[in-house]
Amino acid sequence: MIPTGTSPDLWEDGSYSVHGAAKTIGVHTGTIFKWLRTNRIHGEQPRKGTAWKVFLTEQEIKDLQNYVREVRRSKKEAL
């Protein structure tokens, strides 16, 4: 099934929507799109204009959450 319209945070197959991935990791949706473009995370968009499906394991989620915490901490320390 090709996802269209409003996306759930979590698809039936266990993949995340962009919004769901952002909420789970604790970042903005723009960060998820950047990570998809730079291959930091894996996802697919069946056709242009359809919703993304972002594939994240529990370990990848933990690693990304830790990465975000470290980046935020280092930015605060730089101030």
N, CA, C and O atoms as a GROMACS GRO file, in nm:
protein
  316
    1MET      N    1   0.082  -0.118   0.000
    1MET     CA    2   0.000   0.000   0.000
    1MET      C    3   0.087   0.125   0.000
    1MET      O    4   0.182   0.133   0.078
    2ILE      N    5   0.058   0.219  -0.083
    2ILE     CA    6   0.135   0.344  -0.090
    2ILE      C    7   0.070   0.445   0.004
    2ILE      O    8  -0.047   0.478  -0.010
    3PRO      N    9   0.150   0.495   0.101
    3PRO     CA   10   0.094   0.589   0.196
    3PRO      C   11   0.062   0.724   0.132
    3PRO      O   12   0.146   0.782   0.064
    4THR      N   13  -0.058   0.772   0.155
    4THR     CA   14  -0.098   0.904   0.108
    4THR      C   15  -0.177   0.971   0.218
    4THR      O   16  -0.216   0.907   0.316
    5GLY      N   17  -0.201   1.101   0.204
    5GLY     CA   18  -0.280   1.172   0.303
    5GLY      C   19  -0.207   1.184   0.435
    5GLY      O   20  -0.084   1.190   0.438
    6THR      N   21  -0.283   1.188   0.543
    6THR     CA   22  -0.225   1.201   0.676
    6THR      C   23  -0.155   1.072   0.715
    6THR      O   24  -0.210   0.963   0.699
    7SER      N   25  -0.034   1.085   0.766
    7SER     CA   26   0.045   0.969   0.804
    7SER      C   27   0.035   0.944   0.953
    7SER      O   28   0.032   1.039   1.032
    8PRO      N   29   0.029   0.818   0.993
    8PRO     CA   30   0.036   0.789   1.136
    8PRO      C   31   0.181   0.806   1.182
    8PRO      O   32   0.272   0.809   1.099
    9ASP      N   33   0.204   0.819   1.311
    9ASP     CA   34   0.342   0.826   1.359
    9ASP      C   35   0.416   0.696   1.329
    9ASP      O   36   0.534   0.697   1.296
   10LEU      N   37   0.345   0.585   1.342
   10LEU     CA   38   0.404   0.453   1.320
   10LEU      C   39   0.315   0.377   1.223
   10LEU      O   40   0.195   0.360   1.246
   11TRP      N   41   0.375   0.331   1.112
   11TRP     CA   42   0.300   0.254   1.013
   11TRP      C   43   0.280   0.111   1.063
   11TRP      O   44   0.348   0.066   1.156
   12GLU      N   45   0.186   0.040   1.003
   12GLU     CA   46   0.156  -0.099   1.041
   12GLU      C   47   0.277  -0.191   1.031
   12GLU      O   48   0.288  -0.288   1.107
   13ASP      N   49   0.368  -0.161   0.938
   13ASP     CA   50   0.486  -0.246   0.920
   13ASP      C   51   0.598  -0.213   1.018
   13ASP      O   52   0.706  -0.273   1.011
   14GLY      N   53   0.576  -0.119   1.111
   14GLY     CA   54   0.677  -0.083   1.211
   14GLY      C   55   0.766   0.033   1.170
   14GLY      O   56   0.850   0.077   1.250
   15SER      N   57   0.750   0.083   1.049
   15SER     CA   58   0.828   0.199   1.007
   15SER      C   59   0.759   0.326   1.058
   15SER      O   60   0.641   0.323   1.095
   16TYR      N   61   0.833   0.434   1.059
   16TYR     CA   62   0.784   0.561   1.112
   16TYR      C   63   0.753   0.658   1.000
   16TYR      O   64   0.814   0.653   0.893
   17SER      N   65   0.658   0.746   1.024
   17SER     CA   66   0.642   0.862   0.936
   17SER      C   67   0.753   0.960   0.974
   17SER      O   68   0.818   0.943   1.077
   18VAL      N   69   0.774   1.062   0.893
   18VAL     CA   70   0.875   1.163   0.926
   18VAL      C   71   0.839   1.228   1.060
   18VAL      O   72   0.926   1.248   1.145
   19HIS      N   73   0.712   1.260   1.078
   19HIS     CA   74   0.668   1.321   1.203
   19HIS      C   75   0.691   1.226   1.321
   19HIS      O   76   0.738   1.267   1.426
   20GLY      N   77   0.657   1.100   1.302
   20GLY     CA   78   0.674   1.001   1.409
   20GLY      C   79   0.820   0.980   1.445
   20GLY      O   80   0.853   0.967   1.562
   21ALA      N   81   0.907   0.976   1.345
   21ALA     CA   82   1.051   0.961   1.371
   21ALA      C   83   1.104   1.082   1.446
   21ALA      O   84   1.181   1.069   1.540
   22ALA      N   85   1.062   1.202   1.403
   22ALA     CA   86   1.107   1.324   1.469
   22ALA      C   87   1.062   1.326   1.615
   22ALA      O   88   1.140   1.360   1.704
   23LYS      N   89   0.938   1.290   1.638
   23LYS     CA   90   0.885   1.289   1.775
   23LYS      C   91   0.957   1.185   1.860
   23LYS      O   92   0.989   1.211   1.976
   24THR      N   93   0.983   1.069   1.805
   24THR     CA   94   1.049   0.961   1.879
   24THR      C   95   1.192   0.997   1.916
   24THR      O   96   1.237   0.969   2.027
   25ILE      N   97   1.263   1.059   1.823
   25ILE     CA   98   1.404   1.094   1.847
   25ILE      C   99   1.417   1.224   1.924
   25ILE      O  100   1.512   1.242   2.001
   26GLY      N  101   1.322   1.316   1.905
   26GLY     CA  102   1.327   1.444   1.975
   26GLY      C  103   1.390   1.554   1.892
   26GLY      O  104   1.461   1.640   1.945
   27VAL      N  105   1.362   1.552   1.761
   27VAL     CA  106   1.415   1.656   1.671
   27VAL      C  107   1.302   1.710   1.586
   27VAL      O  108   1.190   1.659   1.590
   28HIS      N  109   1.331   1.813   1.508
   28HIS     CA  110   1.233   1.867   1.414
   28HIS      C  111   1.224   1.779   1.290
   28HIS      O  112   1.317   1.705   1.259
   29THR      N  113   1.113   1.787   1.220
   29THR     CA  114   1.097   1.708   1.098
   29THR      C  115   1.202   1.744   0.994
   29THR      O  116   1.244   1.659   0.916
   30GLY      N  117   1.246   1.870   0.991
   30GLY     CA  118   1.350   1.911   0.898
   30GLY      C  119   1.479   1.833   0.919
   30GLY      O  120   1.552   1.805   0.823
   31THR      N  121   1.507   1.799   1.044
   31THR     CA  122   1.626   1.718   1.074
   31THR      C  123   1.612   1.579   1.015
   31THR      O  124   1.708   1.525   0.961
   32ILE      N  125   1.493   1.522   1.025
   32ILE     CA  126   1.470   1.388   0.967
   32ILE      C  127   1.491   1.394   0.816
   32ILE      O  128   1.556   1.306   0.759
   33PHE      N  129   1.436   1.495   0.750
   33PHE     CA  130   1.455   1.508   0.605
   33PHE      C  131   1.604   1.523   0.570
   33PHE      O  132   1.651   1.464   0.473
   34LYS      N  133   1.677   1.601   0.649
   34LYS     CA  134   1.822   1.617   0.626
   34LYS      C  135   1.893   1.483   0.642
   34LYS      O  136   1.978   1.447   0.561
   35TRP      N  137   1.859   1.409   0.747
   35TRP     CA  138   1.922   1.280   0.771
   35TRP      C  139   1.887   1.181   0.660
   35TRP      O  140   1.970   1.097   0.624
   36LEU      N  141   1.767   1.188   0.606
   36LEU     CA  142   1.732   1.103   0.492
   36LEU      C  143   1.817   1.139   0.370
   36LEU      O  144   1.867   1.051   0.300
   37ARG      N  145   1.833   1.270   0.344
   37ARG     CA  146   1.913   1.315   0.229
   37ARG      C  147   2.060   1.275   0.241
   37ARG      O  148   2.125   1.243   0.142
   38THR      N  149   2.111   1.276   0.364
   38THR     CA  150   2.253   1.248   0.386
   38THR      C  151   2.279   1.101   0.422
   38THR      O  152   2.391   1.064   0.454
   39ASN      N  153   2.175   1.020   0.417
   39ASN     CA  154   2.184   0.876   0.445
   39ASN      C  155   2.224   0.842   0.588
   39ASN      O  156   2.276   0.734   0.614
   40ARG      N  157   2.201   0.934   0.682
   40ARG     CA  158   2.223   0.901   0.824
   40ARG      C  159   2.118   0.800   0.868
   40ARG      O  160   2.145   0.714   0.952
   41ILE      N  161   1.997   0.813   0.811
   41ILE     CA  162   1.891   0.716   0.837
   41ILE      C  163   1.836   0.668   0.704
   41ILE      O  164   1.856   0.732   0.600
   42HIS      N  165   1.766   0.554   0.707
   42HIS     CA  166   1.714   0.495   0.586
   42HIS      C  167   1.562   0.510   0.582
   42HIS      O  168   1.493   0.488   0.681
   43GLY      N  169   1.512   0.547   0.466
   43GLY     CA  170   1.368   0.557   0.446
   43GLY      C  171   1.337   0.546   0.298
   43GLY      O  172   1.426   0.543   0.214
   44GLU      N  173   1.209   0.540   0.270
   44GLU     CA  174   1.169   0.536   0.129
   44GLU      C  175   1.042   0.616   0.109
   44GLU      O  176   0.958   0.627   0.198
   45GLN      N  177   1.031   0.670  -0.008
   45GLN     CA  178   0.912   0.743  -0.050
   45GLN      C  179   0.868   0.676  -0.179
   45GLN      O  180   0.931   0.694  -0.283
   46PRO      N  181   0.760   0.597  -0.173
   46PRO     CA  182   0.720   0.518  -0.290
   46PRO      C  183   0.709   0.599  -0.419
   46PRO      O  184   0.751   0.554  -0.525
   47ARG      N  185   0.652   0.718  -0.410
   47ARG     CA  186   0.642   0.808  -0.525
   47ARG      C  187   0.654   0.950  -0.474
   47ARG      O  188   0.623   0.978  -0.358
   48LYS      N  189   0.698   1.038  -0.559
   48LYS     CA  190   0.706   1.178  -0.522
   48LYS      C  191   0.566   1.225  -0.479
   48LYS      O  192   0.466   1.198  -0.545
   49GLY      N  193   0.563   1.296  -0.368
   49GLY     CA  194   0.437   1.346  -0.318
   49GLY      C  195   0.367   1.254  -0.219
   49GLY      O  196   0.265   1.291  -0.161
   50THR      N  197   0.421   1.134  -0.200
   50THR     CA  198   0.362   1.043  -0.101
   50THR      C  199   0.443   1.050   0.027
   50THR      O  200   0.555   1.103   0.029
   51ALA      N  201   0.387   0.997   0.133
   51ALA     CA  202   0.452   1.002   0.264
   51ALA      C  203   0.575   0.911   0.268
   51ALA      O  204   0.580   0.805   0.206
   52TRP      N  205   0.674   0.956   0.344
   52TRP     CA  206   0.795   0.876   0.366
   52TRP      C  207   0.767   0.768   0.469
   52TRP      O  208   0.682   0.783   0.557
   53LYS      N  209   0.840   0.658   0.456
   53LYS     CA  210   0.844   0.554   0.557
   53LYS      C  211   0.989   0.549   0.604
   53LYS      O  212   1.080   0.522   0.524
   54VAL      N  213   1.011   0.575   0.731
   54VAL     CA  214   1.146   0.581   0.788
   54VAL      C  215   1.168   0.455   0.869
   54VAL      O  216   1.089   0.422   0.957
   55PHE      N  217   1.276   0.385   0.838
   55PHE     CA  218   1.306   0.257   0.902
   55PHE      C  219   1.411   0.277   1.011
   55PHE      O  220   1.525   0.313   0.982
   56LEU      N  221   1.371   0.255   1.136
   56LEU     CA  222   1.461   0.273   1.251
   56LEU      C  223   1.449   0.153   1.344
   56LEU      O  224   1.339   0.110   1.379
   57THR      N  225   1.564   0.101   1.385
   57THR     CA  226   1.565  -0.003   1.488
   57THR      C  227   1.568   0.066   1.624
   57THR      O  228   1.596   0.185   1.634
   58GLU      N  229   1.540  -0.009   1.727
   58GLU     CA  230   1.548   0.046   1.863
   58GLU      C  231   1.689   0.099   1.891
   58GLU      O  232   1.705   0.204   1.953
   59GLN      N  233   1.790   0.027   1.845
   59GLN     CA  234   1.928   0.070   1.868
   59GLN      C  235   1.958   0.200   1.793
   59GLN      O  236   2.023   0.289   1.847
   60GLU      N  237   1.911   0.211   1.670
   60GLU     CA  238   1.932   0.335   1.594
   60GLU      C  239   1.864   0.453   1.663
   60GLU      O  240   1.920   0.563   1.666
   61ILE      N  241   1.746   0.431   1.718
   61ILE     CA  242   1.675   0.537   1.790
   61ILE      C  243   1.758   0.582   1.910
   61ILE      O  244   1.778   0.701   1.931
   62LYS      N  245   1.807   0.487   1.989
   62LYS     CA  246   1.890   0.520   2.105
   62LYS      C  247   2.016   0.594   2.063
   62LYS      O  248   2.054   0.694   2.125
   63ASP      N  249   2.081   0.546   1.957
   63ASP     CA  250   2.205   0.610   1.910
   63ASP      C  251   2.178   0.753   1.863
   63ASP      O  252   2.256   0.844   1.893
   64LEU      N  253   2.068   0.774   1.791
   64LEU     CA  254   2.035   0.909   1.743
   64LEU      C  255   1.997   1.000   1.859
   64LEU      O  256   2.034   1.118   1.859
   65GLN      N  257   1.924   0.950   1.957
   65GLN     CA  258   1.890   1.030   2.074
   65GLN      C  259   2.016   1.072   2.149
   65GLN      O  260   2.027   1.186   2.193
   66ASN      N  261   2.112   0.979   2.163
   66ASN     CA  262   2.239   1.012   2.228
   66ASN      C  263   2.317   1.114   2.146
   66ASN      O  264   2.375   1.207   2.202
   67TYR      N  265   2.319   1.099   2.015
   67TYR     CA  266   2.386   1.194   1.926
   67TYR      C  267   2.327   1.334   1.943
   67TYR      O  268   2.401   1.432   1.955
   68VAL      N  269   2.195   1.343   1.945
   68VAL     CA  270   2.127   1.473   1.958
   68VAL      C  271   2.162   1.536   2.093
   68VAL      O  272   2.189   1.656   2.101
   69ARG      N  273   2.163   1.455   2.200
   69ARG     CA  274   2.200   1.507   2.333
   69ARG      C  275   2.342   1.562   2.332
   69ARG      O  276   2.368   1.670   2.388
   70GLU      N  277   2.434   1.489   2.270
   70GLU     CA  278   2.574   1.534   2.265
   70GLU      C  279   2.588   1.663   2.186
   70GLU      O  280   2.660   1.754   2.228
   71VAL      N  281   2.520   1.672   2.072
   71VAL     CA  282   2.529   1.793   1.990
   71VAL      C  283   2.473   1.912   2.067
   71VAL      O  284   2.533   2.020   2.068
   72ARG      N  285   2.360   1.893   2.131
   72ARG     CA  286   2.299   2.002   2.208
   72ARG      C  287   2.388   2.043   2.325
   72ARG      O  288   2.401   2.162   2.354
   73ARG      N  289   2.450   1.946   2.392
   73ARG     CA  290   2.540   1.975   2.505
   73ARG      C  291   2.660   2.052   2.458
   73ARG      O  292   2.700   2.150   2.522
   74SER      N  293   2.720   2.011   2.346
   74SER     CA  294   2.840   2.080   2.297
   74SER      C  295   2.807   2.221   2.251
   74SER      O  296   2.891   2.311   2.264
   75LYS      N  297   2.688   2.244   2.198
   75LYS     CA  298   2.648   2.379   2.157
   75LYS      C  299   2.630   2.468   2.280
   75LYS      O  300   2.668   2.585   2.277
   76LYS      N  301   2.573   2.414   2.388
   76LYS     CA  302   2.556   2.492   2.510
   76LYS      C  303   2.691   2.527   2.570
   76LYS      O  304   2.711   2.639   2.618
   77GLU      N  305   2.784   2.433   2.568
   77GLU     CA  306   2.916   2.457   2.623
   77GLU      C  307   2.993   2.560   2.542
   77GLU      O  308   3.078   2.630   2.597
   78ALA      N  309   2.965   2.569   2.414
   78ALA     CA  310   3.035   2.664   2.327
   78ALA      C  311   2.990   2.808   2.354
   78ALA      O  312   3.062   2.902   2.321
   79LEU      N  313   2.873   2.824   2.414
   79LEU     CA  314   2.822   2.959   2.442
   79LEU      C  315   2.891   3.018   2.557
   79LEU      O  316   2.862   3.132   2.595
   0.00000   0.00000   0.00000
